[in-house]
Coordinates of C-alpha atoms and ligand atoms in Angstrom, one line a residue:
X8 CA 82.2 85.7 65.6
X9 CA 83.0 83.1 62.5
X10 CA 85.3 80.1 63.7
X11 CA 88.5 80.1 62.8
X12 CA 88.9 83.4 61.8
X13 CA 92.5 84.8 60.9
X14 CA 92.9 88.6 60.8
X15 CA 95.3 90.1 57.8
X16 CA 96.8 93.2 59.3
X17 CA 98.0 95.0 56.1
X18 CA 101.1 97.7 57.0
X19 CA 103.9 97.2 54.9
X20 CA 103.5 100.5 53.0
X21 CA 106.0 103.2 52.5
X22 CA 103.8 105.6 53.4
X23 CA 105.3 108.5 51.3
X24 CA 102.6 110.8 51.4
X25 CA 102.9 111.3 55.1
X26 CA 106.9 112.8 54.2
X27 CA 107.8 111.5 57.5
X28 CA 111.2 109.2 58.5
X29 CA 108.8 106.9 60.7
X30 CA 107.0 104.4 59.2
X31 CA 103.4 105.2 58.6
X32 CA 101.7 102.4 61.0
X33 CA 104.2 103.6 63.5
X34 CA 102.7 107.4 63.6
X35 CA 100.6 108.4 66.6
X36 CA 96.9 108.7 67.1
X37 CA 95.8 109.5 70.5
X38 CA 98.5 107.8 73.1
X39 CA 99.5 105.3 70.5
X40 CA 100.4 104.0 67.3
X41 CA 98.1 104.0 64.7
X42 CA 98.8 99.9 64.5
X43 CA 98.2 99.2 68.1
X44 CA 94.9 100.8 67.4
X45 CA 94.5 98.6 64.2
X46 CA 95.4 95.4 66.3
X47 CA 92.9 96.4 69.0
X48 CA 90.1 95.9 66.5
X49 CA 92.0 92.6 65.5
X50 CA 91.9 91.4 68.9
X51 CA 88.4 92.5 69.8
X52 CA 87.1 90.2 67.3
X53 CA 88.7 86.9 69.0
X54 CA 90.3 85.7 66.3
X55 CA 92.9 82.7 66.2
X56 CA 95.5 84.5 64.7
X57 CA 96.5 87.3 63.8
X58 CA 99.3 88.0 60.3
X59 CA 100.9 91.2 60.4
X60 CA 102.3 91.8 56.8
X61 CA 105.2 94.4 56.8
X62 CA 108.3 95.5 54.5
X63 CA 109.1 98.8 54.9
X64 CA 110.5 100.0 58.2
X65 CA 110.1 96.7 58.8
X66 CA 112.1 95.8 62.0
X67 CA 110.8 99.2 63.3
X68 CA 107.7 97.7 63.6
X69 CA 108.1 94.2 64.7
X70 CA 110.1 95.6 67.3
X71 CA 107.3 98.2 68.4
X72 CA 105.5 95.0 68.5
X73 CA 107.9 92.8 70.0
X74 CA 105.2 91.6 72.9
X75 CA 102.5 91.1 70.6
X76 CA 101.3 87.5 69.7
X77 CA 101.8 87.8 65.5
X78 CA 102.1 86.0 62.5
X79 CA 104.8 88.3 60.8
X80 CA 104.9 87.9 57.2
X81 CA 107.3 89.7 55.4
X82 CA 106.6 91.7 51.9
X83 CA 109.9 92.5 50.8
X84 CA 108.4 94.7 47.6
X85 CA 105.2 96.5 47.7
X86 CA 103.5 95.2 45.0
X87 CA 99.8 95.8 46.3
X88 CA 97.2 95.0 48.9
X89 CA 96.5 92.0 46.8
X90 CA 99.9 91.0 46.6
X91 CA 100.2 91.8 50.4
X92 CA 97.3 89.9 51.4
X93 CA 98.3 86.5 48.9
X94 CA 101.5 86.9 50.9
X95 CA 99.6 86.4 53.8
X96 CA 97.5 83.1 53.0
X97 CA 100.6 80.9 52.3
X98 CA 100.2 80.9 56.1
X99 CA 96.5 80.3 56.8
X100 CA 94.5 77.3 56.5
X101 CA 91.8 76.8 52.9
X102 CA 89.1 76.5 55.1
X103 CA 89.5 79.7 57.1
X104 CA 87.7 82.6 57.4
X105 CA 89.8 85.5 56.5
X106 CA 89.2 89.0 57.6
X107 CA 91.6 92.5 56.1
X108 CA 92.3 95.2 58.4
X109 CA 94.0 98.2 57.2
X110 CA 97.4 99.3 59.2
X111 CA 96.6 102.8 58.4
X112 CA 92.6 103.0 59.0
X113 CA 92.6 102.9 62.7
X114 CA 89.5 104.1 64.3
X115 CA 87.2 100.9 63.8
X116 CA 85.5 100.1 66.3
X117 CA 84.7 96.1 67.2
X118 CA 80.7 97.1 66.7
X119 CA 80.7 98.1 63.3
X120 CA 82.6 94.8 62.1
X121 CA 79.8 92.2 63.8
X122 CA 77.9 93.2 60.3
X123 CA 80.6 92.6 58.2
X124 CA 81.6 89.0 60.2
X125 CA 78.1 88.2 60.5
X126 CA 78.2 87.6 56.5
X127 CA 80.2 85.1 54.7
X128 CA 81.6 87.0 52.3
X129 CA 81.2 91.4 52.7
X130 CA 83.2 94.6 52.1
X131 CA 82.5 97.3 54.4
X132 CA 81.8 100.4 52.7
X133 CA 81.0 104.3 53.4
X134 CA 78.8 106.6 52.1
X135 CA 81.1 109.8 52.2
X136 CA 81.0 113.5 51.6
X137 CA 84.5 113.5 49.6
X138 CA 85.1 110.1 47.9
X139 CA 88.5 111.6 46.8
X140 CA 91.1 109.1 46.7
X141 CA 89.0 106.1 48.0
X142 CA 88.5 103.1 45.8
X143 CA 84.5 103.5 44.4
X144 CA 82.2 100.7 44.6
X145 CA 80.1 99.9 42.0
X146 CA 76.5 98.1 43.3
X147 CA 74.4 95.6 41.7
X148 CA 71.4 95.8 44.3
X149 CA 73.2 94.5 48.0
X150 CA 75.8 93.2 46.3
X151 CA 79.1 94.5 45.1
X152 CA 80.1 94.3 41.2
X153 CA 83.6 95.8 41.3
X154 CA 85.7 98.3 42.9
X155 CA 87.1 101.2 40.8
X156 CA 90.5 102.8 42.4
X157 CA 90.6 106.3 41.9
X158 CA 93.2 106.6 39.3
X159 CA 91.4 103.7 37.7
X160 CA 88.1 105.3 37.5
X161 CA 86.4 107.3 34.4
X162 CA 84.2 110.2 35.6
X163 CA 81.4 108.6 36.1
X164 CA 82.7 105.9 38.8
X165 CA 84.5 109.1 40.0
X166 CA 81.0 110.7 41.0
X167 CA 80.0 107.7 43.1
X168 CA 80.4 108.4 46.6
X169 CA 80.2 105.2 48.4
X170 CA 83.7 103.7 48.9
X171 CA 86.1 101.0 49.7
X172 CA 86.5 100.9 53.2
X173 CA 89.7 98.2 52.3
X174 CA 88.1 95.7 55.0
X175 CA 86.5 92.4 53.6
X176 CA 85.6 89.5 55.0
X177 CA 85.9 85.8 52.8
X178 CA 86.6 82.5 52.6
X179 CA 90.8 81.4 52.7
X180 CA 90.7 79.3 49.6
X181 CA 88.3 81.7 47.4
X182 CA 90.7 84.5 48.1
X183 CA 93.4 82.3 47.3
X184 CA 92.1 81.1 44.0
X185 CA 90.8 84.7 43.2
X186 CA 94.3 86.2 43.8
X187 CA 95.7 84.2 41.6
X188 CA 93.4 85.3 39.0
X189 CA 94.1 89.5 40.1
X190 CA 96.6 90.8 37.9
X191 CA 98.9 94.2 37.6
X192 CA 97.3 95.6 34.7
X193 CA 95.8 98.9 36.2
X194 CA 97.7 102.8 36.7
X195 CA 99.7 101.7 39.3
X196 CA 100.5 98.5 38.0
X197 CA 99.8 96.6 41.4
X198 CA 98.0 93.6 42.3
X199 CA 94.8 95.1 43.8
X200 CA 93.2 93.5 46.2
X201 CA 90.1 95.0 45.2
X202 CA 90.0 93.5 41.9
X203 CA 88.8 90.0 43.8
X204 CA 85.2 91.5 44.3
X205 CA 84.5 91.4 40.4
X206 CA 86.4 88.3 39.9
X207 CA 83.8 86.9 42.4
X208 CA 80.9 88.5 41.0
X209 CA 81.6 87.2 37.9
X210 CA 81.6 83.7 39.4
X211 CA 77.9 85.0 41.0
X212 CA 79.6 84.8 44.3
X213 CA 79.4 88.7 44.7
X214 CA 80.6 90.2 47.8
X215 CA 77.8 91.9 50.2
X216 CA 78.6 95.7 50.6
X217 CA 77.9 96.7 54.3
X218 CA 77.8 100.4 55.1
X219 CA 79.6 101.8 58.1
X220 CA 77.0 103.9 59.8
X221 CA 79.6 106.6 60.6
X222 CA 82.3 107.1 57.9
X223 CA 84.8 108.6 59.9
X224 CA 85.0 105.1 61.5
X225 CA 87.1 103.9 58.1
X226 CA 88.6 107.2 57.4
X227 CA 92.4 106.1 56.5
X228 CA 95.8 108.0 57.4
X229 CA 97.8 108.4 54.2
X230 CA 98.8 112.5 54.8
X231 CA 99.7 114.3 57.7
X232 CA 96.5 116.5 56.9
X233 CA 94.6 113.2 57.0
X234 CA 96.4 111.7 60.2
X235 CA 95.4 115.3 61.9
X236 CA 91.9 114.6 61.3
X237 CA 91.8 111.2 62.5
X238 CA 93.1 112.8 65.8
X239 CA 90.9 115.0 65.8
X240 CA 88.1 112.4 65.5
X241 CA 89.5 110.1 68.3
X242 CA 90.1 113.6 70.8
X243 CA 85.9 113.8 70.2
X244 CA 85.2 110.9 71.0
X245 CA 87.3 110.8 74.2
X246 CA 86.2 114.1 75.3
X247 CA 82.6 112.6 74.6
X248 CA 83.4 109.6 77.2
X249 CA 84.0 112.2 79.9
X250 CA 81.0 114.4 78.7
X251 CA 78.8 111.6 79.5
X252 CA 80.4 110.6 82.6
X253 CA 79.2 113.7 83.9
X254 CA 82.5 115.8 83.6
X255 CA 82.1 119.5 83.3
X256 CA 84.6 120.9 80.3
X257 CA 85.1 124.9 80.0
X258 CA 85.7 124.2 76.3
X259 CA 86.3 120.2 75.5
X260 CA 87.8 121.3 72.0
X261 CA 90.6 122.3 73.6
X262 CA 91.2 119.6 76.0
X263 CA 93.5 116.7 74.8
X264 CA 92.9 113.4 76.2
X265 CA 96.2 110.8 75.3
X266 CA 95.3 107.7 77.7
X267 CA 92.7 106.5 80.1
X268 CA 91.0 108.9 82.0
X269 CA 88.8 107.9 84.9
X270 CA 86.4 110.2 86.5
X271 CA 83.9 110.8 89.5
X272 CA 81.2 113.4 89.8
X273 CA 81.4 117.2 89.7
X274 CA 85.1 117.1 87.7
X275 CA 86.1 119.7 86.4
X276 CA 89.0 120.9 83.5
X277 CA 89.2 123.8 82.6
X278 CA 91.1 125.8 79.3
X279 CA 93.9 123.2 77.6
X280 CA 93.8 120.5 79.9
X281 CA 96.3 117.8 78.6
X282 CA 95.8 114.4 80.1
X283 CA 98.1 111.8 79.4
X284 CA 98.8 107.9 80.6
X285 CA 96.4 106.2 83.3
X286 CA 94.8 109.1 84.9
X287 CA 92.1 109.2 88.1
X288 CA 90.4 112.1 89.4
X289 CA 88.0 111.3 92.1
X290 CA 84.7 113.7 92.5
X291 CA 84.6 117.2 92.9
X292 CA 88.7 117.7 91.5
X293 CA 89.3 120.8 89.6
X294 CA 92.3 121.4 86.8
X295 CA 93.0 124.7 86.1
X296 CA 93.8 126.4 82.4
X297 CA 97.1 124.6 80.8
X298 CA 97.7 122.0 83.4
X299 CA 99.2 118.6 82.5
X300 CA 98.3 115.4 84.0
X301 CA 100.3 112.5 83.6
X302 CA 100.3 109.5 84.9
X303 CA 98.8 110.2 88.1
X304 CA 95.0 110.4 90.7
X305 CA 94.0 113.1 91.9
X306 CA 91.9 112.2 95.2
X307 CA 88.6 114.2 96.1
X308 CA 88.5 117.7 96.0
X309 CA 91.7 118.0 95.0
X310 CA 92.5 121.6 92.7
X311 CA 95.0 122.1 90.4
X312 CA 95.9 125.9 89.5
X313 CA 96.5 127.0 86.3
X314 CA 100.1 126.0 84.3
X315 CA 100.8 123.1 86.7
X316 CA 102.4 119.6 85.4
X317 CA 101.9 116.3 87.7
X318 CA 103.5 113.2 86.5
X319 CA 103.5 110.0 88.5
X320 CA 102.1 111.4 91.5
X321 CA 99.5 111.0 94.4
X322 CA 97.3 114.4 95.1
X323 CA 95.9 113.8 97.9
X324 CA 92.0 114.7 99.1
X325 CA 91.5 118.6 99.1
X326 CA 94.9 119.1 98.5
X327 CA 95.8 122.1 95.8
X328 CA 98.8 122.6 93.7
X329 CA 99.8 125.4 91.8
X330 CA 99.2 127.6 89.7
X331 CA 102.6 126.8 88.0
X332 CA 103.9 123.8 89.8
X333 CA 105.9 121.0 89.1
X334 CA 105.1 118.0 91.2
X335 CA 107.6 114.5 89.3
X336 CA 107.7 111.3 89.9
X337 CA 107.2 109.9 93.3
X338 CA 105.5 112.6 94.7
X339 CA 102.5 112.1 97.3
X340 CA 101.1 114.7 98.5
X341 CA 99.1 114.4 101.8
X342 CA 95.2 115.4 102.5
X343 CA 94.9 119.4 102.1
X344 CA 98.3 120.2 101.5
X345 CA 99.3 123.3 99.8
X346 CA 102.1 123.0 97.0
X347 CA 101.8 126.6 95.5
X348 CA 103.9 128.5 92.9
X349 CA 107.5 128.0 91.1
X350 CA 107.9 124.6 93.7
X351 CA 108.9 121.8 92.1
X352 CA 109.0 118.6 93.9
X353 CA 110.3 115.0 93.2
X354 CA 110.2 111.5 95.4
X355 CA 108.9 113.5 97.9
X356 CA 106.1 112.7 100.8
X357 CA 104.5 115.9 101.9
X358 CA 101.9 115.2 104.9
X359 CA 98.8 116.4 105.7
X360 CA 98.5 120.2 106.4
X361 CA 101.6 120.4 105.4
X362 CA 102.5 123.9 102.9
X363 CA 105.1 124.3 100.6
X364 CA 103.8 128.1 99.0
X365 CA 106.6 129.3 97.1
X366 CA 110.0 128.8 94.7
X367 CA 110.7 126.0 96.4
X368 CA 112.4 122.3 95.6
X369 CA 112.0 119.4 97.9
X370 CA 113.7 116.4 96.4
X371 CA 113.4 113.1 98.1
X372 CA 112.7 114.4 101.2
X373 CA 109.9 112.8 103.7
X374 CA 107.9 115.7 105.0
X375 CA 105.2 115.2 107.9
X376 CA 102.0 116.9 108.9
X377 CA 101.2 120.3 109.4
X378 CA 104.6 121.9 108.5
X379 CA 105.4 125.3 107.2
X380 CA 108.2 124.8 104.0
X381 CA 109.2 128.8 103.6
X382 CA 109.7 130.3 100.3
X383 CA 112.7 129.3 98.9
X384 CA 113.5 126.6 100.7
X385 CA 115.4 124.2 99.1
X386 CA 116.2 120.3 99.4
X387 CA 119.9 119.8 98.7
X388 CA 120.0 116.0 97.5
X389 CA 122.2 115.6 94.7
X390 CA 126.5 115.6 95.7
X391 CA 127.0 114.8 92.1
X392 CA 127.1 111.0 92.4
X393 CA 124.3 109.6 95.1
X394 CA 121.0 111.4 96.1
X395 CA 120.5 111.6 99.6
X396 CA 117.3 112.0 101.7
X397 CA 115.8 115.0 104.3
X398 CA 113.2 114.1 107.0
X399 CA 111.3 117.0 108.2
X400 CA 109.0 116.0 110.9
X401 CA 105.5 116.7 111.9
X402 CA 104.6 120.6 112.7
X403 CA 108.3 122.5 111.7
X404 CA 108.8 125.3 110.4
X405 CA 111.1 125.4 108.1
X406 CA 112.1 129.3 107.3
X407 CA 112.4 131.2 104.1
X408 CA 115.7 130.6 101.5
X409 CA 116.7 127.5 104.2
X410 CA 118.9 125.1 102.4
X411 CA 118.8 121.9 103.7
X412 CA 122.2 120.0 102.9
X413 CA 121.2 115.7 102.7
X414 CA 121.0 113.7 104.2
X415 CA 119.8 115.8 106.8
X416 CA 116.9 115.4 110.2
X417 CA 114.1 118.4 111.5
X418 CA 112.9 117.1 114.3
X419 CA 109.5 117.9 115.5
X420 CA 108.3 121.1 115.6
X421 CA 111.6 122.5 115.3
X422 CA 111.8 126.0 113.7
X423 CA 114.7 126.8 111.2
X424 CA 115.6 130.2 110.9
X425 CA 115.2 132.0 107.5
X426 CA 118.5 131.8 105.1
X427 CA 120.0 128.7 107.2
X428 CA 122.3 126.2 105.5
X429 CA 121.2 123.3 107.4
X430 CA 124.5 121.2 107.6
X431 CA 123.7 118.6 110.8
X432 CA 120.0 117.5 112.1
X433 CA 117.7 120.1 113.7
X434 CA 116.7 118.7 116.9
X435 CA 113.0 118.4 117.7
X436 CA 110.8 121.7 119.8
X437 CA 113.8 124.1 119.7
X438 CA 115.0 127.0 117.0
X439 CA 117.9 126.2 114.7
X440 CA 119.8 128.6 112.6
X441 CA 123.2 129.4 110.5
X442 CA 123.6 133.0 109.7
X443 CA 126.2 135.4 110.0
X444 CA 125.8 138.1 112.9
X445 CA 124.1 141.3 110.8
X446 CA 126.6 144.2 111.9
X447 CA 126.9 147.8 110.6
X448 CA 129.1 150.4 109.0
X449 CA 128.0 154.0 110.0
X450 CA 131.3 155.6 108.2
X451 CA 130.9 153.7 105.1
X452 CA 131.4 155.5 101.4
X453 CA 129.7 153.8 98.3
X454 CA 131.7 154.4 95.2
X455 CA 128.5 157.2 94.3
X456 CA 129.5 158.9 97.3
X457 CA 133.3 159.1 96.5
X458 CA 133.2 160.0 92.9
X459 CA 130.7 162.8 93.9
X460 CA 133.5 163.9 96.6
X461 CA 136.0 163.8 93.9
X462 CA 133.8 166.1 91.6
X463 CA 133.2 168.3 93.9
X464 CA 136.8 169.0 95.0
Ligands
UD1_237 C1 93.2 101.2 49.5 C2 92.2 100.5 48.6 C3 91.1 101.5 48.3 C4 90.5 101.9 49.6 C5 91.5 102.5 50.6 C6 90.9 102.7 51.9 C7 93.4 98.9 47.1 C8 93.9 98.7 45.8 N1 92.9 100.1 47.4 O1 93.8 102.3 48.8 O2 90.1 100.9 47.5 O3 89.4 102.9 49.3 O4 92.6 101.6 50.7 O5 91.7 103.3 52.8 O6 93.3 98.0 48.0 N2 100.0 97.8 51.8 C9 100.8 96.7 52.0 N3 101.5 96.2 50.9 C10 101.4 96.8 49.7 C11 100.5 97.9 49.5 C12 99.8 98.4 50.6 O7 101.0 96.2 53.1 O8 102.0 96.3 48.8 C13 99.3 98.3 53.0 C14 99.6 99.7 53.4 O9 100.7 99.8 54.3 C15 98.3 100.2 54.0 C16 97.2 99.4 53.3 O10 97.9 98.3 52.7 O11 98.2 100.0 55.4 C17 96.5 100.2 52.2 O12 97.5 100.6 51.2 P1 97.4 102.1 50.6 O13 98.5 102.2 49.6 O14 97.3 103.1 51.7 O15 96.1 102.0 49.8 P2 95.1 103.1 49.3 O16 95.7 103.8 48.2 O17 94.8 104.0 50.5
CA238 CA1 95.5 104.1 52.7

């Protein structure tokens, strides 16, 4: 990479056409913003600094970038990407090499701007199906002769189908002398920063035009149709990362990948898998149709059922969970444990062997090995102010519809009786339960019975 390079970072856009209150840059692509995608790219390329250029929204997105090392310059009126980027130079030193990034073209990738950097003076360009839109770039041989915006263009620059990308690469001083000479007159009545490459050429210091090998690559975000295709681009190509780490996809259109996943051998997602934050699955783990990961490693072997959401949570080896369960933060489940369906757990350690089955909630409660949670059981840790903890120790067996009322002890194999409200600690080997004596009324009349008596007499 050129020395003393400086990166322009050009986001200070309205972006109207998306017809959305946040600010263009700030619109998601994958698990981020488009401009931390954009500054990526910047910050792949090593440069020494990097100038953010903003204005509209702007303290929306300084402060989505508050921990970001940037040169903010500040645009107050959108006058054009020339005017933008002249903005930007006051700051950067004559005999620096400059290099334009777009704020709303996001899905560059470091490799395709080695050609660009690797000349002294270059636009990158695309050959492109539908140049609609694009600014068209008119060749003379390698080189560039102008740049034709699309409201600008007559119909014969409209038919050319190679296009502006937006990123160039120059000298700090020839852009700043160049600007200078760039003026409004055009449909939009901006300062173009397009209109340097024929103030160049006529100078016969034309810029190089380097074609991106893969246009979607400089495809730019301006309308919500546009930003769903860029999403759909990046989804590929994350989906293709797992594809060729060997995991096994029942239909990889439909899975949606927002983060980075990790994977072993023999993985496998099924149907509208959703996988989110820093996720791990180790070999041979199975998601099932419309489960969402987030946050979380699944260890080896581990299964997840169909219509389950994990989030900040440890499955342990051969462990399975669902089909619908909730497992929330804090939650560690232990090697082949069983959290089946309608349970919902939360700061919760469930040991190994251990099985919650059914319409259960265990809330920070520290379960051991090899116990038995009945259906329904449920962890009562909230008194309206402070949360407060159950222990359930190794091999109990906790009966169905028990409530157990925190903080609150089961000793070891202890065995709760069904429907107990658990008040005071369960001592260890021996049978615990609350429950009202079950009696009976022989003479008994329901209400049926009387109104029929009634009737009848
Ligand atoms: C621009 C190019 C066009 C190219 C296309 C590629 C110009 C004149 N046109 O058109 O040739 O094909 O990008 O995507 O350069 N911005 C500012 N300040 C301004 C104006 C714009 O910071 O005063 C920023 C925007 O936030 C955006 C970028 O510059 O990130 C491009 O602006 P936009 O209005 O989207 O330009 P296009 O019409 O797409
Ligand atoms: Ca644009």
């Amino acid at each position: 990479m050129p020395e003393n390079l400086h990166v322009i970072i050009l986001a200070a856009g309205a972006g109207s056409r998306m017809r959305s209150s946040l600010p263009k840059v700030l619109q998601p692509l994958g698990h981020q913003s488009l401009i931390r995608h954009v500054l990526e790219t910047a910050q792949s390329v090593n440069p020494d600094s990097i100038h953010v250029v903003y204005g509209h929204a702007g303290e929306q997105v300084r402060a989505h970038l508050a921990d970001a090392p940037l040169q903010w310059v500040w645009q107050k009126q959108q006058k054009g990407t020339g005017h933008a980027v002249e903005h930007a130079l006051q700051q950067i030193p004559d005999d620096a090499r400059v290099l334009v990034l777009y704020g709303d073209v996001p899905l560059l990738r470091k490799e395709t701007l080695e050609p660009v950097l690797s000349q002294p003076q270059a636009v990158l360009t695309a050959i492109v199906d539908n140049p609609t839109g694009y600014g068209r770039i008119v060749r003379q041989g390698d080189a560039i002769a102008r740049i034709v915006e699309e409201k600008d263009a007559d119909a014969r620059e409209k038919a050319i189908d190679e296009i502006n990308s937006g990123i160039l690469t120059a000298n700090a001083l020839k852009l700043k002398k160049w600007l200078r000479q760039a003026d409004y007159a055009n449909q939009q009545g901006e300062k173009y920063l397009t209109d340097v490459v024929a103030i160049a050429a006529a100078e016969g210091r034309p810029f190089m035009a380097v074609p991106v090998a893969d246009s979607d690559e400089v495809a730019g975000a301006n309308t919500m149709a546009q930003l769903a295709d860029l999403e759909r681009i990046w989804q590929n190509r994350q989906r293709h990362k797992l594809l060729q780490a060997g995991v096994r996809m029942a239909n990889p259109e439909s899975v949606i990948i927002r983060g980075q996943v990790t994977a072993g051998c023999d993985v496998f997602l099924d149907q509208g898998v959703i996988l989110q934050g820093q996720v791990v699955l180790e070999d041979g783990v199975s998601v099932g149709p419309y489960s969402i990961l987030s946050d979380c490693r699944l260890s080896k072997a581990a299964t997840v059922h169909a219509h389950s959401i994990i989030e900040q949570a440890h499955i342990g080896p051969e462990a399975s969970v669902g089909p619908f369960a909730r497992i929330r933060p804090g939650t560690t489940l232990g090697a082949g444990s069983k959290v089946g369906n309608f349970v919902e757990t939360k700061q919760t350690t469930l040991g190994a062997g251990s099985k919650a089955s059914h319409l259960s909630y265990l809330g920070d409660a520290i379960v051991g090995e090899q116990v038995n949670i009945g259906a329904g059981t449920i962890t009562c840790n909230y008194d309206g102010v402070n949360k407060h903890q159950t222990i359930i120790e190794d091999g109990a067996f906790i009966g169905s519809d028990t409530q157990l009322v925190a903080p609150v002890r089961v000793g070891k194999n202890a065995t709760i009786g069904a429907g107990t409200t658990l008040t005071h600690d369960a001592p260890a080997e021996q049978l615990t339960l609350s429950r009202v004596k079950q009696r009976h009324v022989p003479d008994w009349r329901s209400p049926r019975d009387k109104k029929a008596e009634q009737e009848n007499s």
